[in-house]
Coordinates of C-alpha atoms and ligand atoms in Angstrom, one line a residue:
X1 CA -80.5 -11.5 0.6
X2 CA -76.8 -11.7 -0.5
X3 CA -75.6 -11.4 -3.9
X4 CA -73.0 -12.5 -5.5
X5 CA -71.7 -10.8 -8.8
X6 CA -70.7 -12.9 -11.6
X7 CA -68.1 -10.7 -14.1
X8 CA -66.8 -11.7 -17.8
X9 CA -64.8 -9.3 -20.1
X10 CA -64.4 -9.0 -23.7
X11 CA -60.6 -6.9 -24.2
X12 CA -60.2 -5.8 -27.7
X13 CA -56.3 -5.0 -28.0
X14 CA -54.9 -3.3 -31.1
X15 CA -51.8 -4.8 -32.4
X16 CA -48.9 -2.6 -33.0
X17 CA -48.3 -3.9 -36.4
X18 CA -46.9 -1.4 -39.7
X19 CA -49.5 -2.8 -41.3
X20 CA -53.2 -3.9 -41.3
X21 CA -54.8 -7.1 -41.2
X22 CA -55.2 -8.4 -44.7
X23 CA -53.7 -5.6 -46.6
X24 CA -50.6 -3.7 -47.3
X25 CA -52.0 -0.2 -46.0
X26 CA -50.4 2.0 -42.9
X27 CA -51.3 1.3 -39.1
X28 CA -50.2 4.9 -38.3
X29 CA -52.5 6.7 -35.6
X30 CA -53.3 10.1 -36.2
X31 CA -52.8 10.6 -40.1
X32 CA -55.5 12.9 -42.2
X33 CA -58.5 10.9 -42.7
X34 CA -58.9 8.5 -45.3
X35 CA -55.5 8.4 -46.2
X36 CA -54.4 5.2 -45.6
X37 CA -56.7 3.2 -47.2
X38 CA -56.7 0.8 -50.7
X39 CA -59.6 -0.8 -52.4
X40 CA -59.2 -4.0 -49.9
X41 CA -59.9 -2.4 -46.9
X42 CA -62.0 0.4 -48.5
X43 CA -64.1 -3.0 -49.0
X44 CA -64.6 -2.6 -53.0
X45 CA -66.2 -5.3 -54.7
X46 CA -63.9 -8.3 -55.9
X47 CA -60.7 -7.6 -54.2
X48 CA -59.2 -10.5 -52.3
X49 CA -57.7 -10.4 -48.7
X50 CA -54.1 -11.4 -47.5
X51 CA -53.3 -12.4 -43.9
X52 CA -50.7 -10.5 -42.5
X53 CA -48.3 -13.2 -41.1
X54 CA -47.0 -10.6 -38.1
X55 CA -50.9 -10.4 -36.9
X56 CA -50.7 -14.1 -36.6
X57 CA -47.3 -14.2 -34.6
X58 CA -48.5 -11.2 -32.5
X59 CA -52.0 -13.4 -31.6
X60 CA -49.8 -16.2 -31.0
X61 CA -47.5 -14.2 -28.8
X62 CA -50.2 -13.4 -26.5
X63 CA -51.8 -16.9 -26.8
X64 CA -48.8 -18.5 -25.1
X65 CA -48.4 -15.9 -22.6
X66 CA -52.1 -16.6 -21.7
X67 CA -51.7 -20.3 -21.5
X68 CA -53.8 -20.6 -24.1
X69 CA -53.9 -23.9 -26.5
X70 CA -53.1 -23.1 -30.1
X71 CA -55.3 -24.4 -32.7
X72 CA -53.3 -25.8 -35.7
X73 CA -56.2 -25.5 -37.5
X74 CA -58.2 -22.2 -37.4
X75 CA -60.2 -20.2 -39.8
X76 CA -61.2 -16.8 -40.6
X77 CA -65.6 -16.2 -40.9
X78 CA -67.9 -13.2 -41.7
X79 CA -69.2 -11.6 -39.0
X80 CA -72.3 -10.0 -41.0
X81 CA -73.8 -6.2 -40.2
X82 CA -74.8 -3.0 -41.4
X83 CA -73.0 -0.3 -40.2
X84 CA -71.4 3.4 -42.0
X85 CA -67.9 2.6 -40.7
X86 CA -67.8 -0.7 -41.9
X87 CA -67.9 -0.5 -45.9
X88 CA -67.5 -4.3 -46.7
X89 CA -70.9 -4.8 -44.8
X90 CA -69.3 -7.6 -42.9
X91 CA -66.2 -7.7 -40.3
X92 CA -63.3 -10.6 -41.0
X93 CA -63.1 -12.3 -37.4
X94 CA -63.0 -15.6 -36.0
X95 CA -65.8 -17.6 -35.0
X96 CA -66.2 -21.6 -34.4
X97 CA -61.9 -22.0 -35.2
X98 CA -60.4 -19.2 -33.3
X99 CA -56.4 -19.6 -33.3
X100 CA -56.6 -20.0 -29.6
X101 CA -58.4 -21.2 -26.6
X102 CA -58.4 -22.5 -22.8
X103 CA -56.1 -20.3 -21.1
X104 CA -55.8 -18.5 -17.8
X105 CA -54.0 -15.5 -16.1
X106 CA -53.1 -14.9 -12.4
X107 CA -54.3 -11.6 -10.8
X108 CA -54.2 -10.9 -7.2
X109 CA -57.1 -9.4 -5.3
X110 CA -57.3 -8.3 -1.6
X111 CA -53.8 -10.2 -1.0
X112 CA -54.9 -13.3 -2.6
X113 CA -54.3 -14.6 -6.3
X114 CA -57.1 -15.7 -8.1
X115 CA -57.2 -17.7 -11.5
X116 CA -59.1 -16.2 -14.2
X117 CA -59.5 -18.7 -17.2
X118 CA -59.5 -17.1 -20.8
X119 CA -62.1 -18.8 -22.6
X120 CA -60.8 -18.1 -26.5
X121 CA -58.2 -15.2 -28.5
X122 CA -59.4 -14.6 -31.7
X123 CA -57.9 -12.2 -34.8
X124 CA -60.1 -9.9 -36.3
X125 CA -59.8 -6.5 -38.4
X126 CA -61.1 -3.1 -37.0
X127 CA -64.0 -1.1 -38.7
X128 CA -63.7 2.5 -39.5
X129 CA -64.5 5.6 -37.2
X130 CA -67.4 8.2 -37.2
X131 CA -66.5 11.5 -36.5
X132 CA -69.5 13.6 -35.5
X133 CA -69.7 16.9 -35.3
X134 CA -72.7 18.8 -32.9
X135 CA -73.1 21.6 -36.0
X136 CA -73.8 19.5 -38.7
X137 CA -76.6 17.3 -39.5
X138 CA -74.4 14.4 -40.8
X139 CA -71.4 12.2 -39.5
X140 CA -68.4 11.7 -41.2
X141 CA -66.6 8.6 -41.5
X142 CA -62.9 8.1 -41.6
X143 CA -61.7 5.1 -42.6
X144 CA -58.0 4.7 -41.6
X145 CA -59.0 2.2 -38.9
X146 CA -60.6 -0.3 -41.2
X147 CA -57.9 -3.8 -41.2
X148 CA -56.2 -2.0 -38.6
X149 CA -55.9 -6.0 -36.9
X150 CA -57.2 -6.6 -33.4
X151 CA -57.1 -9.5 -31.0
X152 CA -60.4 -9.9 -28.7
X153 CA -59.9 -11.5 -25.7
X154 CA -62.8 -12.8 -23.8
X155 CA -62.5 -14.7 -20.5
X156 CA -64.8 -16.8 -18.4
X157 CA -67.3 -15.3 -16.1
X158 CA -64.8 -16.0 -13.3
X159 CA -64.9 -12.1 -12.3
X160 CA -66.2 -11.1 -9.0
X161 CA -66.1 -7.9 -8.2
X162 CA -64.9 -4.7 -9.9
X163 CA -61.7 -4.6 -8.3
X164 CA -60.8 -7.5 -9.9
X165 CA -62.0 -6.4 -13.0
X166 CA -59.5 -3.7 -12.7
X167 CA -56.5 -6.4 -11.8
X168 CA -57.6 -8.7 -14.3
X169 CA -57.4 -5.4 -17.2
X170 CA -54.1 -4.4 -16.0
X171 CA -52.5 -7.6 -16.3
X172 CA -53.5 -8.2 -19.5
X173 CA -52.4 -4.7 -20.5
X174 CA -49.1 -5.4 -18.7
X175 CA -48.7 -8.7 -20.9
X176 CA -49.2 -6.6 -23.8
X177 CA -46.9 -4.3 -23.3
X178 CA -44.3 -7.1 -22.1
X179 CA -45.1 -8.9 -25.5
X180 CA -44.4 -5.6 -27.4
X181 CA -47.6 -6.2 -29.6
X182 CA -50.1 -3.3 -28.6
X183 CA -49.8 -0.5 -27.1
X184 CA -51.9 -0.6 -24.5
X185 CA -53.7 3.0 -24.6
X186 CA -57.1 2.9 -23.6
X187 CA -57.9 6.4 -24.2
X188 CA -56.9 6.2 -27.8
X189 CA -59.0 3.2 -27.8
X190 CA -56.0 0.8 -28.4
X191 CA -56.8 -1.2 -25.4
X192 CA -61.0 -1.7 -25.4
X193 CA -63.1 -3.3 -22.9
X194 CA -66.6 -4.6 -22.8
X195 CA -68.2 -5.7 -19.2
X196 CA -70.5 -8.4 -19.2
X197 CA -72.4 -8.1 -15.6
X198 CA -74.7 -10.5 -13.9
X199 CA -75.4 -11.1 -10.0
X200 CA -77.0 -14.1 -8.5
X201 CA -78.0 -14.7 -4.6
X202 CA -74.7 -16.4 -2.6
X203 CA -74.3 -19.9 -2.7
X204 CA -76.4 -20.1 -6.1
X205 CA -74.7 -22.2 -8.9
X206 CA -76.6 -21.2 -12.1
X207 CA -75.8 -17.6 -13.9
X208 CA -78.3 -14.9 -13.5
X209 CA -79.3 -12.8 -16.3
X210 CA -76.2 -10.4 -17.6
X211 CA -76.5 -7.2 -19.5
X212 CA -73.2 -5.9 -21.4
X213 CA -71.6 -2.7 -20.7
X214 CA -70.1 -0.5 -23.7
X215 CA -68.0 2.6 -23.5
X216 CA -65.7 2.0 -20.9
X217 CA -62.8 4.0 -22.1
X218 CA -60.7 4.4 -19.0
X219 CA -60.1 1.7 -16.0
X220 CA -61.7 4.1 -13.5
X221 CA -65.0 3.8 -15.8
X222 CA -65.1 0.0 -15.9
X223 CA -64.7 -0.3 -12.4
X224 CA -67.0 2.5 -11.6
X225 CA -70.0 1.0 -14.5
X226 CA -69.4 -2.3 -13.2
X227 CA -70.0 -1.0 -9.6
X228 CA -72.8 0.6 -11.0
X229 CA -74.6 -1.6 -12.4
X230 CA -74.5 -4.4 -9.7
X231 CA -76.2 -1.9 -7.3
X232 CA -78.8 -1.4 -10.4
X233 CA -79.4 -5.5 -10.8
X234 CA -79.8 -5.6 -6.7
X235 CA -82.4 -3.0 -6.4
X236 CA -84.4 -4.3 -9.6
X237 CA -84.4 -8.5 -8.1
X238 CA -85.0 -6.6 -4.5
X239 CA -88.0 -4.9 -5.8
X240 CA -88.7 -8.3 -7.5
X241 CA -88.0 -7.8 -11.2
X242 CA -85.8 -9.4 -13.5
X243 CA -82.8 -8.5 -15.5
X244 CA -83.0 -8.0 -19.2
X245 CA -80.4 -8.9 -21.6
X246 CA -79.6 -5.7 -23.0
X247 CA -76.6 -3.5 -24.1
X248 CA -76.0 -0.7 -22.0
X249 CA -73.7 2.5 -23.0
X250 CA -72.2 4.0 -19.7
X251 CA -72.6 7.5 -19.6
X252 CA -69.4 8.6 -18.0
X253 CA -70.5 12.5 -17.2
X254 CA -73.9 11.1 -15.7
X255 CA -72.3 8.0 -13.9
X256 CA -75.3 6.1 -15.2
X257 CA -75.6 3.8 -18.1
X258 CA -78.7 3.7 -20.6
X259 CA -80.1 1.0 -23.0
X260 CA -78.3 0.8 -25.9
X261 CA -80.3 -2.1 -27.4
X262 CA -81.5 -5.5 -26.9
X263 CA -78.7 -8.0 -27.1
X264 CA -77.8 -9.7 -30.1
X265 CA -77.5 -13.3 -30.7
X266 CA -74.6 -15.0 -32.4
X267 CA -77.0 -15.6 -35.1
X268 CA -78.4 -12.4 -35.8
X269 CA -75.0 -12.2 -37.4
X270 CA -75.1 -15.0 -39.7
X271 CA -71.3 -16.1 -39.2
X272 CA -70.1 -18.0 -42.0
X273 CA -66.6 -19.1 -42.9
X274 CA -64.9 -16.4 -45.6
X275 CA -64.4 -18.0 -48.5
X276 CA -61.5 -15.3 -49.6
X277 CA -59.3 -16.6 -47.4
X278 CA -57.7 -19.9 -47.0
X279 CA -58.1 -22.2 -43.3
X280 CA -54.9 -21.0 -41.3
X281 CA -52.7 -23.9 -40.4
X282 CA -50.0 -23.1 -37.9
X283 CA -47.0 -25.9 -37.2
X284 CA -45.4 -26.5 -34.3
X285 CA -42.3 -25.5 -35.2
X286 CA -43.5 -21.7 -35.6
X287 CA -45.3 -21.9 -32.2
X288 CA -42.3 -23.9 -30.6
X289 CA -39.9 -20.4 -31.8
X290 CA -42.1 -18.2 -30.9
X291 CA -41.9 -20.0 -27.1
X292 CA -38.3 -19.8 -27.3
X293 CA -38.5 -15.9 -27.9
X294 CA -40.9 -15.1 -25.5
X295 CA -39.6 -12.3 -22.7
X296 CA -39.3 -12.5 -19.5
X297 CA -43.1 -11.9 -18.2
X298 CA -44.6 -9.7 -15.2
X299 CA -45.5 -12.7 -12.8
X300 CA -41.8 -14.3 -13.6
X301 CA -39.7 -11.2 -13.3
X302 CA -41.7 -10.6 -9.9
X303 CA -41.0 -13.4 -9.0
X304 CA -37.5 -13.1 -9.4
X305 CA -36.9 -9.2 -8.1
X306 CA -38.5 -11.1 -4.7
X307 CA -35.8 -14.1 -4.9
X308 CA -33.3 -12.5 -6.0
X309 CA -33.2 -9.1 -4.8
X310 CA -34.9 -9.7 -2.1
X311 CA -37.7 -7.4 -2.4
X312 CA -40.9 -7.2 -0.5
X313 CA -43.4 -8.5 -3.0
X314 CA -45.3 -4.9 -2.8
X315 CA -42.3 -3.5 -4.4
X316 CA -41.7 -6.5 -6.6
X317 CA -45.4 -5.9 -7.9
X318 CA -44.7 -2.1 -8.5
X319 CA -41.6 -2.3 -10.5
X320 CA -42.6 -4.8 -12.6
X321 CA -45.7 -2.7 -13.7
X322 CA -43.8 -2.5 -17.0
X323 CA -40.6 -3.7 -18.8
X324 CA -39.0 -0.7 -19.0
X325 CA -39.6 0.2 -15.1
X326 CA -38.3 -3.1 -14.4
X327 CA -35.4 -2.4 -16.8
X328 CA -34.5 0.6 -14.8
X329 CA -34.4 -0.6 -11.9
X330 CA -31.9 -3.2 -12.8
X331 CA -29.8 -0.7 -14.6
X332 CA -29.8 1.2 -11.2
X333 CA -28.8 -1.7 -9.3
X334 CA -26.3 -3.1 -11.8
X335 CA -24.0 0.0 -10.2
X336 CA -25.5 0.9 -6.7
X337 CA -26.1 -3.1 -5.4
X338 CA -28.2 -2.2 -2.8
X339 CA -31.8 -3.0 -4.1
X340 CA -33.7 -1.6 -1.5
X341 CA -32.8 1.3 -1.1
X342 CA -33.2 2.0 -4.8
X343 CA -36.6 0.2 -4.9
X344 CA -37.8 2.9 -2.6
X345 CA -36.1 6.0 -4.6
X346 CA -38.0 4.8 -7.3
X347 CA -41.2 3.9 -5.7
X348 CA -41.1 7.1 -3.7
X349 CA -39.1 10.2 -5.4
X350 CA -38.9 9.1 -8.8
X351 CA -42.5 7.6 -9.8
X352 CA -44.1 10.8 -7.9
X353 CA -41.4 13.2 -10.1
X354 CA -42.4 11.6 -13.1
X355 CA -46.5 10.8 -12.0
X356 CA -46.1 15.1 -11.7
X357 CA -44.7 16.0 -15.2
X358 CA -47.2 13.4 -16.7
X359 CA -44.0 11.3 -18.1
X360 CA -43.0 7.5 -18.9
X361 CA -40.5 6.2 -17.2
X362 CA -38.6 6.4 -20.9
X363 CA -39.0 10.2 -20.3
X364 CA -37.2 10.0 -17.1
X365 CA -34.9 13.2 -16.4
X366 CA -33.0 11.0 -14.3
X367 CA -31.3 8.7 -16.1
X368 CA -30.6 5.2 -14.0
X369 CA -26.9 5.6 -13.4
X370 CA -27.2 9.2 -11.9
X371 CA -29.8 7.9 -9.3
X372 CA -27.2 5.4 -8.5
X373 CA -24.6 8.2 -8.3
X374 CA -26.8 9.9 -6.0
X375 CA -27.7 7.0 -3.9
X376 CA -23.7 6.3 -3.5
X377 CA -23.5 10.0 -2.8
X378 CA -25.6 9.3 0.5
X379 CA -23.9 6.0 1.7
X380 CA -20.8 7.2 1.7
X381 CA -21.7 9.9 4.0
X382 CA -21.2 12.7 1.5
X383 CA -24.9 14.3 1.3
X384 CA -27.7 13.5 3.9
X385 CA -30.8 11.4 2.9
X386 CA -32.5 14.4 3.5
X387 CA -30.3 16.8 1.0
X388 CA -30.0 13.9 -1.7
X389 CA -33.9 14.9 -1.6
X390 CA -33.1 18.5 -3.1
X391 CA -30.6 17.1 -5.3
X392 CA -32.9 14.8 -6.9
X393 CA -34.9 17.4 -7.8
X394 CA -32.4 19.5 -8.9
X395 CA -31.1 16.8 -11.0
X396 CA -34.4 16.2 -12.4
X397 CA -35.1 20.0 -13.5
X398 CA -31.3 20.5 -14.5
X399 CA -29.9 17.2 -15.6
X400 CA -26.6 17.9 -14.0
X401 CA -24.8 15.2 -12.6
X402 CA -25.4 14.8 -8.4
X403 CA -21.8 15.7 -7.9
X404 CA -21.8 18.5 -9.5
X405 CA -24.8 19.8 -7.6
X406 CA -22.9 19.1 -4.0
X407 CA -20.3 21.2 -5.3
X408 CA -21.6 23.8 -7.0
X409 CA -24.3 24.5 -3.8
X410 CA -22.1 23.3 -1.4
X411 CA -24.3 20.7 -0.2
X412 CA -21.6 18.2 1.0
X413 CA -22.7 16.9 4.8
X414 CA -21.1 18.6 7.8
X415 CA -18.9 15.1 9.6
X416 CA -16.6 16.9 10.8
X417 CA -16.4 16.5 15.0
X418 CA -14.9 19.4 16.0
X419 CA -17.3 21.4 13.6
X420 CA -20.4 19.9 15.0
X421 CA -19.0 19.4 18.7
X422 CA -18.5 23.4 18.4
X423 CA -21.9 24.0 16.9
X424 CA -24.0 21.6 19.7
X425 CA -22.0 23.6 22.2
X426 CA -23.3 27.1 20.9
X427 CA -27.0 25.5 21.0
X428 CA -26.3 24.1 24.9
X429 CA -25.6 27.4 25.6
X430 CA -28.6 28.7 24.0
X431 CA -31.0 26.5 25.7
X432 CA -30.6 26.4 29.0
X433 CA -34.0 25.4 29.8
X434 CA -34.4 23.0 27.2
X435 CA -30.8 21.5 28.8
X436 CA -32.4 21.1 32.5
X437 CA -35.6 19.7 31.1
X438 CA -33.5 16.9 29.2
X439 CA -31.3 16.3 32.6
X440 CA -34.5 15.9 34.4
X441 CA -35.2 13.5 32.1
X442 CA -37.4 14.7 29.3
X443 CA -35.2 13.0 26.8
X444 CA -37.4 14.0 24.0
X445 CA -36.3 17.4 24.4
X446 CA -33.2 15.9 22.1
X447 CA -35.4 16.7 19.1
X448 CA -35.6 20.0 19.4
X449 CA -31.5 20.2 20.0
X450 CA -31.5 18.2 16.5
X451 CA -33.3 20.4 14.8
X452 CA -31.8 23.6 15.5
X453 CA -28.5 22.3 14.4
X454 CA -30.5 20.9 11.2
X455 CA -31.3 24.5 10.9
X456 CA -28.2 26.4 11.3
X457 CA -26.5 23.8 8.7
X458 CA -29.6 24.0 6.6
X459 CA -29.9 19.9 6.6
X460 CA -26.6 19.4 6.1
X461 CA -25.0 18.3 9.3
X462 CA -24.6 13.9 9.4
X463 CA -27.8 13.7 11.8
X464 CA -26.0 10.1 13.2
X465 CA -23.3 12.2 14.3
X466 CA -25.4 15.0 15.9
X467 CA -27.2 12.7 17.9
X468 CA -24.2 11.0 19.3
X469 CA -22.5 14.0 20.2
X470 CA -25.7 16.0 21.5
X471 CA -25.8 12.9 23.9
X472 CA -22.5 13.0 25.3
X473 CA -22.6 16.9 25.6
X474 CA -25.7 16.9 27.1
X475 CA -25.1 13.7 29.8
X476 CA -21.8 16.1 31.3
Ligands
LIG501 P1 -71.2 -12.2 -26.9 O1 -70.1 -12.2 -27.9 O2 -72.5 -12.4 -27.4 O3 -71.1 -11.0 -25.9 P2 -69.8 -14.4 -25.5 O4 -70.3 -15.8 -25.4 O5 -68.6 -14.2 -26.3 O6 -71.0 -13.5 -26.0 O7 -69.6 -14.0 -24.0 C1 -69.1 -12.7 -23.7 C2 -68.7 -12.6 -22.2 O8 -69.8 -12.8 -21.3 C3 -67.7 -13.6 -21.7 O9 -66.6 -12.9 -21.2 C4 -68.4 -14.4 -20.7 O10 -67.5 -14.7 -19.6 C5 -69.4 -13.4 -20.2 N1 -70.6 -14.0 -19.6 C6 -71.3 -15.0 -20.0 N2 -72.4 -15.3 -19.2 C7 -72.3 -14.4 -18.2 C8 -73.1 -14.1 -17.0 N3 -74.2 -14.8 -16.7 N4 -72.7 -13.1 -16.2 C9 -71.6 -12.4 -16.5 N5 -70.8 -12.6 -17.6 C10 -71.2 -13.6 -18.4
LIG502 MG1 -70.1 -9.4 -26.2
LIG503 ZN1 -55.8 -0.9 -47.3

């Protein structure tokens, strides 16, 4: 039997506000714990929430770059369980009124875009963390995270496979960090994901059973749990089973997941609006600015780099990964107009220098313009493709200009005629086997005459000009 698998995600993003959700304490990541904390979101009995108007304009943000319908009317509920690292004994989320719903985003998988509709955006606060230690015979809780504000982000079980589980993830991460609102970090558990997995046989139209993945703190592990976990559901309905509706913790070290516990119900939870807070009303005016200020997103500036620069859309889809790649790019281009050629330094030399050293493309040790020195360098003759190779790197571990490299190494490309006419002459004269093979028409032989000439200039001879002059020596 076929199966199809049937994929919906639930992306928790941490927004990169100063402060939390519904008081005035410090987002800050890695302070002492409990040290930013208050009585509100320490949870003490009779203190009184405030929204935190940025929270709402970073939710919106991502509403409208979601195509997501805002709801002028939305409301905050009580999300109701016991828990160490949740002091309150209830979470502030959204529930039946969340601030947004009915959207979509456009990934592409095996070549083709597919549609994947956001079902709702919702704004909720973050609980504490337990830290435990293997020596002890307690946990500790620290309770910085608490009203640190999240968004969750749950789309429609329009996944099918893990691959596009991936593609669907890091668009959403790349909207993020277009929007400026979270930073996207998945191992610091900024950027969360939960996998909800069913399969059902091809051709069926009704859902099968899904069980709910946890712990997926990396994009290779929700691909690889996902993956996992369909071949699981296939052998159990082979073997003639059914699926339970369970949550399951992957066990990255093992590659296996395990039953967490049965799955919850919405009303295990006993939801109820929060009366501490008031309905949130949002006008059309706010919503209408924030529009206005929206940047330039991933699909859009792709988009353009194809129209406009006319790049292939596999380079259009790299550089656009993120702003500030994008951003470089156009600062490189903005003095060496030849995007190309640039796309590919960066694709190529500069993403695999910086992939190496484990940097952003903020950290860059080669600063846009200088690639675009370098780049000129090598169209107007001056250094070979080839050497501009050893001056990149050079620039990269020294930070010296590429013109000052050339001349301090003396690295300038050998074009002069005589120079190289005198130097193919000295290999003819070498070679004279190599010289009657070529006459007797083994033109590959030309190669080898290329390369020794390479290697006596130590890459530095114009190879255009080598090749035209081997060919006239050689055809006397
Ligand atoms: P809960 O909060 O209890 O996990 P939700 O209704 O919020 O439940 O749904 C969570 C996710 O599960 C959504 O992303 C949805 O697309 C997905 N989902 C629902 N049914 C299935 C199914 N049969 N197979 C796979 N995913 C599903
Ligand atoms: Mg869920
Ligand atoms: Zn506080």
């Amino acid at each position: 039997m076929e199966f199809e698998s049937v994929i919906g995600l639930e992306v928790h993003a941490q927004l990169s506000t100063q402060s939390k959700i519904f008081c005035g304490c410090s987002t800050a990541f890695g302070a002492a714990p409990n040290t930013h904390v208050c009585p509100i979101c320490l949870g003490m009995p009779g203190v009184l929430p405030v929204l935190n108007r940025k929270v709402v304009e970073y939710a919106l943000r991502m509403a409208l770059a979601t195509n997501c319908q805002i709801a002028a009317n939305s409301r905050f509920a009580r999300k109701n369980y016991f828990y160490p690292d949740l002091p309150k004994g209830y979470q502030i989320s959204q529930y039946e009124l969340p601030v947004a719903q009915h959207g979509y985003i456009d990934i592409e998988v095996e070549n083709e875009v597919k549609r994947i509709g956001i079902t709702r955006i919702h704004m909720e606060e973050d609980a504490g963390k337990l830290l435990h230690d293997t020596d002890q015979s307690f946990s500790r809780v620290d309770l910085n995270r608490t009203g640190v504000p999240l968004i969750e982000i749950v789309s429609e079980p329009d996944i099918r496979s893990a691959e596009a589980a991936g593609a669907y993830l890091r668009k959403l991460r790349s909207i993020l960090r277009y929007l400026e609102i979270c930073d996207g970090n998945m191992e610091e558990g900024s950027f969360r994901c939960d996998a909800n997995v069913s399969i059902r046989p091809k051709g069926v139209s009704e859902f099968g059973t899904r069980t709910e993945l946890k712990n997926l703190n990396s994009f290779k592990h929700v691909e690889k749990a996902i993956l996992y976990e369909i071949h699981r559901q296939k052998e159990i309905v082979m073997e003639g089973g059914s699926i339970v509706q369970e949550t399951l913790l992957w066990n990255p070290d093992k590659g296996q997941t395990t039953s967490m516990r049965s799955k919850e119900e919405a009303h295990d939870y006993r939801y109820f609006p929060d009366p501490d807070l008031l309905p949130l009303t949002i006008d059309d005016a706010w919503v209408h600015e924030i529009r206005q200020n929206l940047p330039e997103l991933p699909d859009a500036k792709r988009e353009r780099f194809i129209g406009a620069y006319g790049l292939p859309s596999y380079d259009a889809e790299v550089l656009t990964t993120s702003r500030d790649l994008a951003d470089y790019f156009e600062a490189c281009i903005a003095d060496y107009p030849n995007p190309k050629q640039a796309s590919n330094w960066i694709m190529g030399q500069l993403l695999a220098l910086l992939n190496a050293e484990g940097k952003d493309i903020r950290q860059s040790p080669v600063p846009p313009l200088a690639l675009a020195a370098l780049l000129k360098l090598v169209d107007a003759g001056v250094i070979s493709g080839k050497i501009a190779k050893t001056v990149f790197d050079e620039m990269a571990k020294t930070g010296k200009l590429p013109d000052e490299i050339v001349q301090e190494k003396g690295l300038m490309q050998v074009s002069d005629t005589s120079e190289l006419e005198q130097m193919v002459q000295n290999v003819i004269d070498k070679h004279p086997k190599e010289v009657s093979d070529y006459r007797g028409g083994k033109e590959k032989v030309i190669g080898f005459f290329v390369g020794q000439i390479m290697k006596e200039t130590r890459g530095k001879a114009n190879p255009q000009m080598v090749n035209d002059i081997l060919k006239r020596q050689l055809g006397k």
